[in-house]
Amino acid sequence: MNAGLAPATHGSKPLHAADRRRHQRVSVSILGRFMLEDRHEYPCQVIDMSPGGMAMITPVSGRVGERVIAYLDHLSRVEGEIARLIDGGFAVELRNTPRKRDKIANILTWLANRDELNLPEDRRHDRFVPKNPITKIVLPDGSEHVCRIVDVSLSGAALATDIVPEMGDSIALGKMRARVVRQIEGGIAVEFAAIQNRELLEHHITSPNSNGS
């Protein structure tokens, strides 16, 4: 479904030029939540995106020109105005700072390259067990839960926990943001919002206040 938008950019083609990255669209499947001007919150799925706009599948429709604020996996907060209605949702013209547009372009490039590899999350990078495997997760409702890191890589982690969030939920793992990608025996698997630096990874995923008690 392209919803009448500009052709998507597929594969691992980088979005280098600033004047092009504002217009190139990438086919994605990014989950999140959004608010219209009535302040009611709804789930959404972004089906294609560029640093300047996105197409969203939504359970409700707004009106052209209405302000939209969305909180998306990988991207955190974005905002803009409804540019036009599409089948099952609407297209948004994003209103973000140049720095935010650059961040969106970088993440879209990463998502396109990641999907081009067509590898499962636990095969993209070597996994290891951190020195301190005890940490905590914070769910979208703000509740905190101590858990154990089974293993971790630069792109994701396996967590031993009795808590079972919804697939696609954005959670905090220590100081990092992650997305729940599947259930595993005795816990969950999560994927980080961006590829991490190994030197900082263990420090970021281990909560200083988690001691396993």
PDB file of C-alpha atoms in Angstrom:
ATOM      1  CA  MET A   1       0.000   0.000   0.000  1.00  0.00           C
ATOM      2  CA  ASN A   2       1.566   3.282  -1.074  1.00  0.00           C
ATOM      3  CA  ALA A   3      -1.438   5.487  -0.329  1.00  0.00           C
ATOM      4  CA  GLY A   4      -0.702   7.622  -3.370  1.00  0.00           C
ATOM      5  CA  LEU A   5       2.584   8.821  -1.932  1.00  0.00           C
ATOM      6  CA  ALA A   6       5.895   9.323  -3.670  1.00  0.00           C
ATOM      7  CA  PRO A   7       7.705   6.088  -4.565  1.00  0.00           C
ATOM      8  CA  ALA A   8       9.422   4.508  -1.598  1.00  0.00           C
ATOM      9  CA  THR A   9      13.165   4.068  -1.419  1.00  0.00           C
ATOM     10  CA  HIS A  10      14.045   0.413  -0.862  1.00  0.00           C
ATOM     11  CA  GLY A  11      17.143  -1.507   0.055  1.00  0.00           C
ATOM     12  CA  SER A  12      20.354  -0.145   1.515  1.00  0.00           C
ATOM     13  CA  LYS A  13      20.587   3.061  -0.478  1.00  0.00           C
ATOM     14  CA  PRO A  14      21.815   5.758   1.962  1.00  0.00           C
ATOM     15  CA  LEU A  15      19.956   9.031   2.353  1.00  0.00           C
ATOM     16  CA  HIS A  16      23.042  11.214   2.198  1.00  0.00           C
ATOM     17  CA  ALA A  17      22.168  14.542   0.588  1.00  0.00           C
ATOM     18  CA  ALA A  18      20.286  16.956   2.819  1.00  0.00           C
ATOM     19  CA  ASP A  19      18.206  18.275  -0.076  1.00  0.00           C
ATOM     20  CA  ARG A  20      17.160  14.734  -1.049  1.00  0.00           C
ATOM     21  CA  ARG A  21      16.643  13.231   2.379  1.00  0.00           C
ATOM     22  CA  ARG A  22      13.733  15.607   2.987  1.00  0.00           C
ATOM     23  CA  HIS A  23      11.736  13.975   0.185  1.00  0.00           C
ATOM     24  CA  GLN A  24      12.820  10.340  -0.138  1.00  0.00           C
ATOM     25  CA  ARG A  25      10.340   7.951   1.406  1.00  0.00           C
ATOM     26  CA  VAL A  26      11.151   4.579   2.904  1.00  0.00           C
ATOM     27  CA  SER A  27       8.612   1.788   3.312  1.00  0.00           C
ATOM     28  CA  VAL A  28       8.561   0.961   7.018  1.00  0.00           C
ATOM     29  CA  SER A  29       6.386  -0.619   9.681  1.00  0.00           C
ATOM     30  CA  ILE A  30       6.805   1.551  12.767  1.00  0.00           C
ATOM     31  CA  LEU A  31       4.359   1.272  15.645  1.00  0.00           C
ATOM     32  CA  GLY A  32       3.460   4.061  17.999  1.00  0.00           C
ATOM     33  CA  ARG A  33       0.748   6.246  19.444  1.00  0.00           C
ATOM     34  CA  PHE A  34      -0.518   9.659  18.426  1.00  0.00           C
ATOM     35  CA  MET A  35      -2.718  12.500  19.580  1.00  0.00           C
ATOM     36  CA  LEU A  36      -4.902  14.883  17.633  1.00  0.00           C
ATOM     37  CA  GLU A  37      -5.953  18.301  18.878  1.00  0.00           C
ATOM     38  CA  ASP A  38      -8.650  16.761  21.109  1.00  0.00           C
ATOM     39  CA  ARG A  39      -5.762  15.226  23.144  1.00  0.00           C
ATOM     40  CA  HIS A  40      -7.157  11.701  22.840  1.00  0.00           C
ATOM     41  CA  GLU A  41      -4.479   9.078  22.286  1.00  0.00           C
ATOM     42  CA  TYR A  42      -4.689   6.299  19.675  1.00  0.00           C
ATOM     43  CA  PRO A  43      -2.391   3.551  18.339  1.00  0.00           C
ATOM     44  CA  CYS A  44      -0.904   3.942  14.878  1.00  0.00           C
ATOM     45  CA  GLN A  45       1.376   2.301  12.324  1.00  0.00           C
ATOM     46  CA  VAL A  46       3.621   4.325  10.028  1.00  0.00           C
ATOM     47  CA  ILE A  47       3.795   2.603   6.636  1.00  0.00           C
ATOM     48  CA  ASP A  48       6.171   4.947   4.864  1.00  0.00           C
ATOM     49  CA  MET A  49       8.218   7.903   5.957  1.00  0.00           C
ATOM     50  CA  SER A  50      10.741  10.551   5.014  1.00  0.00           C
ATOM     51  CA  PRO A  51      12.298  13.252   7.196  1.00  0.00           C
ATOM     52  CA  GLY A  52       9.581  15.579   5.905  1.00  0.00           C
ATOM     53  CA  GLY A  53       6.480  13.429   6.070  1.00  0.00           C
ATOM     54  CA  MET A  54       4.859  10.092   6.858  1.00  0.00           C
ATOM     55  CA  ALA A  55       1.785   8.012   6.079  1.00  0.00           C
ATOM     56  CA  MET A  56      -0.023   6.496   9.065  1.00  0.00           C
ATOM     57  CA  ILE A  57      -2.663   3.799   9.426  1.00  0.00           C
ATOM     58  CA  THR A  58      -4.929   4.904  12.255  1.00  0.00           C
ATOM     59  CA  PRO A  59      -8.244   3.866  13.882  1.00  0.00           C
ATOM     60  CA  VAL A  60      -9.590   7.438  13.635  1.00  0.00           C
ATOM     61  CA  SER A  61      -9.253  10.168  11.056  1.00  0.00           C
ATOM     62  CA  GLY A  62      -8.441  13.799  11.643  1.00  0.00           C
ATOM     63  CA  ARG A  63      -8.996  16.778   9.410  1.00  0.00           C
ATOM     64  CA  VAL A  64      -6.596  18.312   6.920  1.00  0.00           C
ATOM     65  CA  GLY A  65      -4.486  20.944   8.668  1.00  0.00           C
ATOM     66  CA  GLU A  66      -4.998  19.443  12.141  1.00  0.00           C
ATOM     67  CA  ARG A  67      -1.942  19.207  14.386  1.00  0.00           C
ATOM     68  CA  VAL A  68      -0.614  15.706  15.142  1.00  0.00           C
ATOM     69  CA  ILE A  69       1.852  14.639  17.840  1.00  0.00           C
ATOM     70  CA  ALA A  70       3.146  11.054  17.610  1.00  0.00           C
ATOM     71  CA  TYR A  71       5.450   8.944  19.750  1.00  0.00           C
ATOM     72  CA  LEU A  72       7.024   6.296  17.527  1.00  0.00           C
ATOM     73  CA  ASP A  73       9.316   3.346  18.056  1.00  0.00           C
ATOM     74  CA  HIS A  74      12.920   4.259  17.154  1.00  0.00           C
ATOM     75  CA  LEU A  75      12.025   7.937  16.685  1.00  0.00           C
ATOM     76  CA  SER A  76      10.469   9.154  19.934  1.00  0.00           C
ATOM     77  CA  ARG A  77       8.357  12.315  19.455  1.00  0.00           C
ATOM     78  CA  VAL A  78       7.512  13.777  16.042  1.00  0.00           C
ATOM     79  CA  GLU A  79       4.875  16.324  15.152  1.00  0.00           C
ATOM     80  CA  GLY A  80       3.279  17.946  12.171  1.00  0.00           C
ATOM     81  CA  GLU A  81       0.003  18.609  10.376  1.00  0.00           C
ATOM     82  CA  ILE A  82      -2.344  16.334   8.439  1.00  0.00           C
ATOM     83  CA  ALA A  83      -1.620  16.991   4.776  1.00  0.00           C
ATOM     84  CA  ARG A  84      -4.270  14.684   3.301  1.00  0.00           C
ATOM     85  CA  LEU A  85      -6.461  11.731   4.147  1.00  0.00           C
ATOM     86  CA  ILE A  86      -5.651   8.270   2.801  1.00  0.00           C
ATOM     87  CA  ASP A  87      -7.420   4.925   2.927  1.00  0.00           C
ATOM     88  CA  GLY A  88      -7.353   3.868   6.581  1.00  0.00           C
ATOM     89  CA  GLY A  89      -5.472   6.865   7.901  1.00  0.00           C
ATOM     90  CA  PHE A  90      -3.749  10.057   6.830  1.00  0.00           C
ATOM     91  CA  ALA A  91      -0.492  11.571   5.624  1.00  0.00           C
ATOM     92  CA  VAL A  92       1.367  14.010   7.848  1.00  0.00           C
ATOM     93  CA  GLU A  93       3.688  16.846   6.876  1.00  0.00           C
ATOM     94  CA  LEU A  94       6.281  16.865   9.647  1.00  0.00           C
ATOM     95  CA  ARG A  95       7.345  20.058  11.407  1.00  0.00           C
ATOM     96  CA  ASN A  96      10.687  19.290  13.002  1.00  0.00           C
ATOM     97  CA  THR A  97      14.013  21.017  13.539  1.00  0.00           C
ATOM     98  CA  PRO A  98      16.867  20.388  11.078  1.00  0.00           C
ATOM     99  CA  ARG A  99      18.568  18.308  13.776  1.00  0.00           C
ATOM    100  CA  LYS A 100      15.469  16.147  14.176  1.00  0.00           C
ATOM    101  CA  ARG A 101      15.166  15.730  10.394  1.00  0.00           C
ATOM    102  CA  ASP A 102      18.782  14.546  10.265  1.00  0.00           C
ATOM    103  CA  LYS A 103      18.075  12.067  13.051  1.00  0.00           C
ATOM    104  CA  ILE A 104      15.023  10.734  11.178  1.00  0.00           C
ATOM    105  CA  ALA A 105      17.083  10.365   7.997  1.00  0.00           C
ATOM    106  CA  ASN A 106      19.777   8.413   9.843  1.00  0.00           C
ATOM    107  CA  ILE A 107      17.269   6.088  11.494  1.00  0.00           C
ATOM    108  CA  LEU A 108      15.420   5.484   8.216  1.00  0.00           C
ATOM    109  CA  THR A 109      18.738   4.594   6.580  1.00  0.00           C
ATOM    110  CA  TRP A 110      19.470   2.173   9.417  1.00  0.00           C
ATOM    111  CA  LEU A 111      16.009   0.596   9.134  1.00  0.00           C
ATOM    112  CA  ALA A 112      16.361   0.179   5.367  1.00  0.00           C
ATOM    113  CA  ASN A 113      19.814  -1.394   5.706  1.00  0.00           C
ATOM    114  CA  ARG A 114      18.673  -3.643   8.549  1.00  0.00           C
ATOM    115  CA  ASP A 115      15.713  -4.941   6.557  1.00  0.00           C
ATOM    116  CA  GLU A 116      17.914  -5.481   3.503  1.00  0.00           C
ATOM    117  CA  LEU A 117      20.039  -7.910   5.552  1.00  0.00           C
ATOM    118  CA  ASN A 118      16.892  -9.948   6.229  1.00  0.00           C
ATOM    119  CA  LEU A 119      18.451 -11.470   9.340  1.00  0.00           C
ATOM    120  CA  PRO A 120      16.765 -12.294  12.651  1.00  0.00           C
ATOM    121  CA  GLU A 121      17.535  -9.925  15.518  1.00  0.00           C
ATOM    122  CA  ASP A 122      19.818 -12.367  17.334  1.00  0.00           C
ATOM    123  CA  ARG A 123      22.024 -13.023  14.282  1.00  0.00           C
ATOM    124  CA  ARG A 124      23.026  -9.501  13.249  1.00  0.00           C
ATOM    125  CA  HIS A 125      25.678  -9.148  15.941  1.00  0.00           C
ATOM    126  CA  ASP A 126      27.568 -11.429  18.318  1.00  0.00           C
ATOM    127  CA  ARG A 127      25.857 -11.809  21.662  1.00  0.00           C
ATOM    128  CA  PHE A 128      27.477 -11.792  25.093  1.00  0.00           C
ATOM    129  CA  VAL A 129      26.465 -11.865  28.758  1.00  0.00           C
ATOM    130  CA  PRO A 130      27.152  -8.567  30.592  1.00  0.00           C
ATOM    131  CA  LYS A 131      29.197  -8.556  33.788  1.00  0.00           C
ATOM    132  CA  ASN A 132      26.181  -7.323  35.737  1.00  0.00           C
ATOM    133  CA  PRO A 133      23.108  -8.984  34.202  1.00  0.00           C
ATOM    134  CA  ILE A 134      20.583  -7.452  36.597  1.00  0.00           C
ATOM    135  CA  THR A 135      18.734  -4.383  35.331  1.00  0.00           C
ATOM    136  CA  LYS A 136      15.229  -2.989  35.163  1.00  0.00           C
ATOM    137  CA  ILE A 137      12.690  -2.305  32.482  1.00  0.00           C
ATOM    138  CA  VAL A 138      10.189   0.536  32.478  1.00  0.00           C
ATOM    139  CA  LEU A 139       6.952  -0.198  30.628  1.00  0.00           C
ATOM    140  CA  PRO A 140       4.834   2.356  28.728  1.00  0.00           C
ATOM    141  CA  ASP A 141       2.591   2.752  31.802  1.00  0.00           C
ATOM    142  CA  GLY A 142       5.613   3.855  33.857  1.00  0.00           C
ATOM    143  CA  SER A 143       5.836   0.690  35.974  1.00  0.00           C
ATOM    144  CA  GLU A 144       9.348  -0.568  36.764  1.00  0.00           C
ATOM    145  CA  HIS A 145      10.364  -4.230  36.918  1.00  0.00           C
ATOM    146  CA  VAL A 146      13.699  -5.829  37.774  1.00  0.00           C
ATOM    147  CA  CYS A 147      14.827  -8.393  35.192  1.00  0.00           C
ATOM    148  CA  ARG A 148      17.906 -10.380  34.184  1.00  0.00           C
ATOM    149  CA  ILE A 149      19.735  -9.978  30.898  1.00  0.00           C
ATOM    150  CA  VAL A 150      20.189 -13.428  29.356  1.00  0.00           C
ATOM    151  CA  ASP A 151      22.451 -12.069  26.629  1.00  0.00           C
ATOM    152  CA  VAL A 152      22.888  -8.895  24.634  1.00  0.00           C
ATOM    153  CA  SER A 153      24.282  -7.662  21.310  1.00  0.00           C
ATOM    154  CA  LEU A 154      24.802  -4.272  19.704  1.00  0.00           C
ATOM    155  CA  SER A 155      21.254  -4.406  18.318  1.00  0.00           C
ATOM    156  CA  GLY A 156      19.160  -6.124  20.988  1.00  0.00           C
ATOM    157  CA  ALA A 157      18.857  -8.277  24.091  1.00  0.00           C
ATOM    158  CA  ALA A 158      17.102 -11.304  25.547  1.00  0.00           C
ATOM    159  CA  LEU A 159      15.567 -10.678  28.967  1.00  0.00           C
ATOM    160  CA  ALA A 160      14.420 -13.143  31.624  1.00  0.00           C
ATOM    161  CA  THR A 161      11.232 -11.717  33.143  1.00  0.00           C
ATOM    162  CA  ASP A 162       7.732 -12.710  34.178  1.00  0.00           C
ATOM    163  CA  ILE A 163       6.416  -9.479  32.692  1.00  0.00           C
ATOM    164  CA  VAL A 164       4.997  -9.882  29.192  1.00  0.00           C
ATOM    165  CA  PRO A 165       4.558  -6.513  27.435  1.00  0.00           C
ATOM    166  CA  GLU A 166       2.713  -6.180  24.156  1.00  0.00           C
ATOM    167  CA  MET A 167       4.697  -6.886  21.016  1.00  0.00           C
ATOM    168  CA  GLY A 168       5.884  -3.552  19.621  1.00  0.00           C
ATOM    169  CA  ASP A 169       5.810  -1.806  23.001  1.00  0.00           C
ATOM    170  CA  SER A 170       8.527   0.792  23.499  1.00  0.00           C
ATOM    171  CA  ILE A 171      10.264   0.243  26.850  1.00  0.00           C
ATOM    172  CA  ALA A 172      13.254   1.574  28.736  1.00  0.00           C
ATOM    173  CA  LEU A 173      16.031  -0.926  29.485  1.00  0.00           C
ATOM    174  CA  GLY A 174      18.362   0.709  31.965  1.00  0.00           C
ATOM    175  CA  LYS A 175      19.161   4.024  30.269  1.00  0.00           C
ATOM    176  CA  MET A 176      18.287   2.821  26.782  1.00  0.00           C
ATOM    177  CA  ARG A 177      15.155   2.684  24.657  1.00  0.00           C
ATOM    178  CA  ALA A 178      14.128  -0.612  23.143  1.00  0.00           C
ATOM    179  CA  ARG A 179      11.175  -2.227  21.391  1.00  0.00           C
ATOM    180  CA  VAL A 180       9.672  -5.605  22.292  1.00  0.00           C
ATOM    181  CA  VAL A 181       9.981  -7.795  19.189  1.00  0.00           C
ATOM    182  CA  ARG A 182       8.925 -11.251  20.408  1.00  0.00           C
ATOM    183  CA  GLN A 183       8.349 -13.540  23.358  1.00  0.00           C
ATOM    184  CA  ILE A 184      10.953 -16.165  24.210  1.00  0.00           C
ATOM    185  CA  GLU A 185      10.908 -18.971  26.756  1.00  0.00           C
ATOM    186  CA  GLY A 186      10.968 -17.324  30.169  1.00  0.00           C
ATOM    187  CA  GLY A 187      11.021 -13.770  28.917  1.00  0.00           C
ATOM    188  CA  ILE A 188      11.142 -11.394  25.964  1.00  0.00           C
ATOM    189  CA  ALA A 189      13.471 -10.250  23.192  1.00  0.00           C
ATOM    190  CA  VAL A 190      13.962  -6.538  22.564  1.00  0.00           C
ATOM    191  CA  GLU A 191      15.578  -4.515  19.818  1.00  0.00           C
ATOM    192  CA  PHE A 192      17.404  -1.256  20.456  1.00  0.00           C
ATOM    193  CA  ALA A 193      16.338   1.928  18.699  1.00  0.00           C
ATOM    194  CA  ALA A 194      19.806   2.256  17.146  1.00  0.00           C
ATOM    195  CA  ILE A 195      22.970   0.203  16.853  1.00  0.00           C
ATOM    196  CA  GLN A 196      25.026   0.691  19.999  1.00  0.00           C
ATOM    197  CA  ASN A 197      28.690   1.258  20.792  1.00  0.00           C
ATOM    198  CA  ARG A 198      29.895  -1.838  22.635  1.00  0.00           C
ATOM    199  CA  GLU A 199      32.129   0.174  24.957  1.00  0.00           C
ATOM    200  CA  LEU A 200      29.076   1.983  26.352  1.00  0.00           C
ATOM    201  CA  LEU A 201      26.480  -0.760  25.987  1.00  0.00           C
ATOM    202  CA  GLU A 202      26.994  -2.534  29.311  1.00  0.00           C
ATOM    203  CA  HIS A 203      26.991   0.754  31.195  1.00  0.00           C
ATOM    204  CA  HIS A 204      23.753   1.894  29.565  1.00  0.00           C
ATOM    205  CA  ILE A 205      21.722  -1.299  29.921  1.00  0.00           C
ATOM    206  CA  THR A 206      22.574  -1.847  33.593  1.00  0.00           C
ATOM    207  CA  SER A 207      20.545   0.266  35.947  1.00  0.00           C
ATOM    208  CA  PRO A 208      22.637   1.601  38.861  1.00  0.00           C
ATOM    209  CA  ASN A 209      19.638   1.122  41.161  1.00  0.00           C
ATOM    210  CA  SER A 210      19.066  -2.522  40.261  1.00  0.00           C
ATOM    211  CA  ASN A 211      20.704  -4.970  42.645  1.00  0.00           C
ATOM    212  CA  GLY A 212      18.392  -7.908  42.149  1.00  0.00           C
ATOM    213  CA  SER A 213      16.623  -7.383  45.460  1.00  0.00           C
TER     214      SER A 213
END
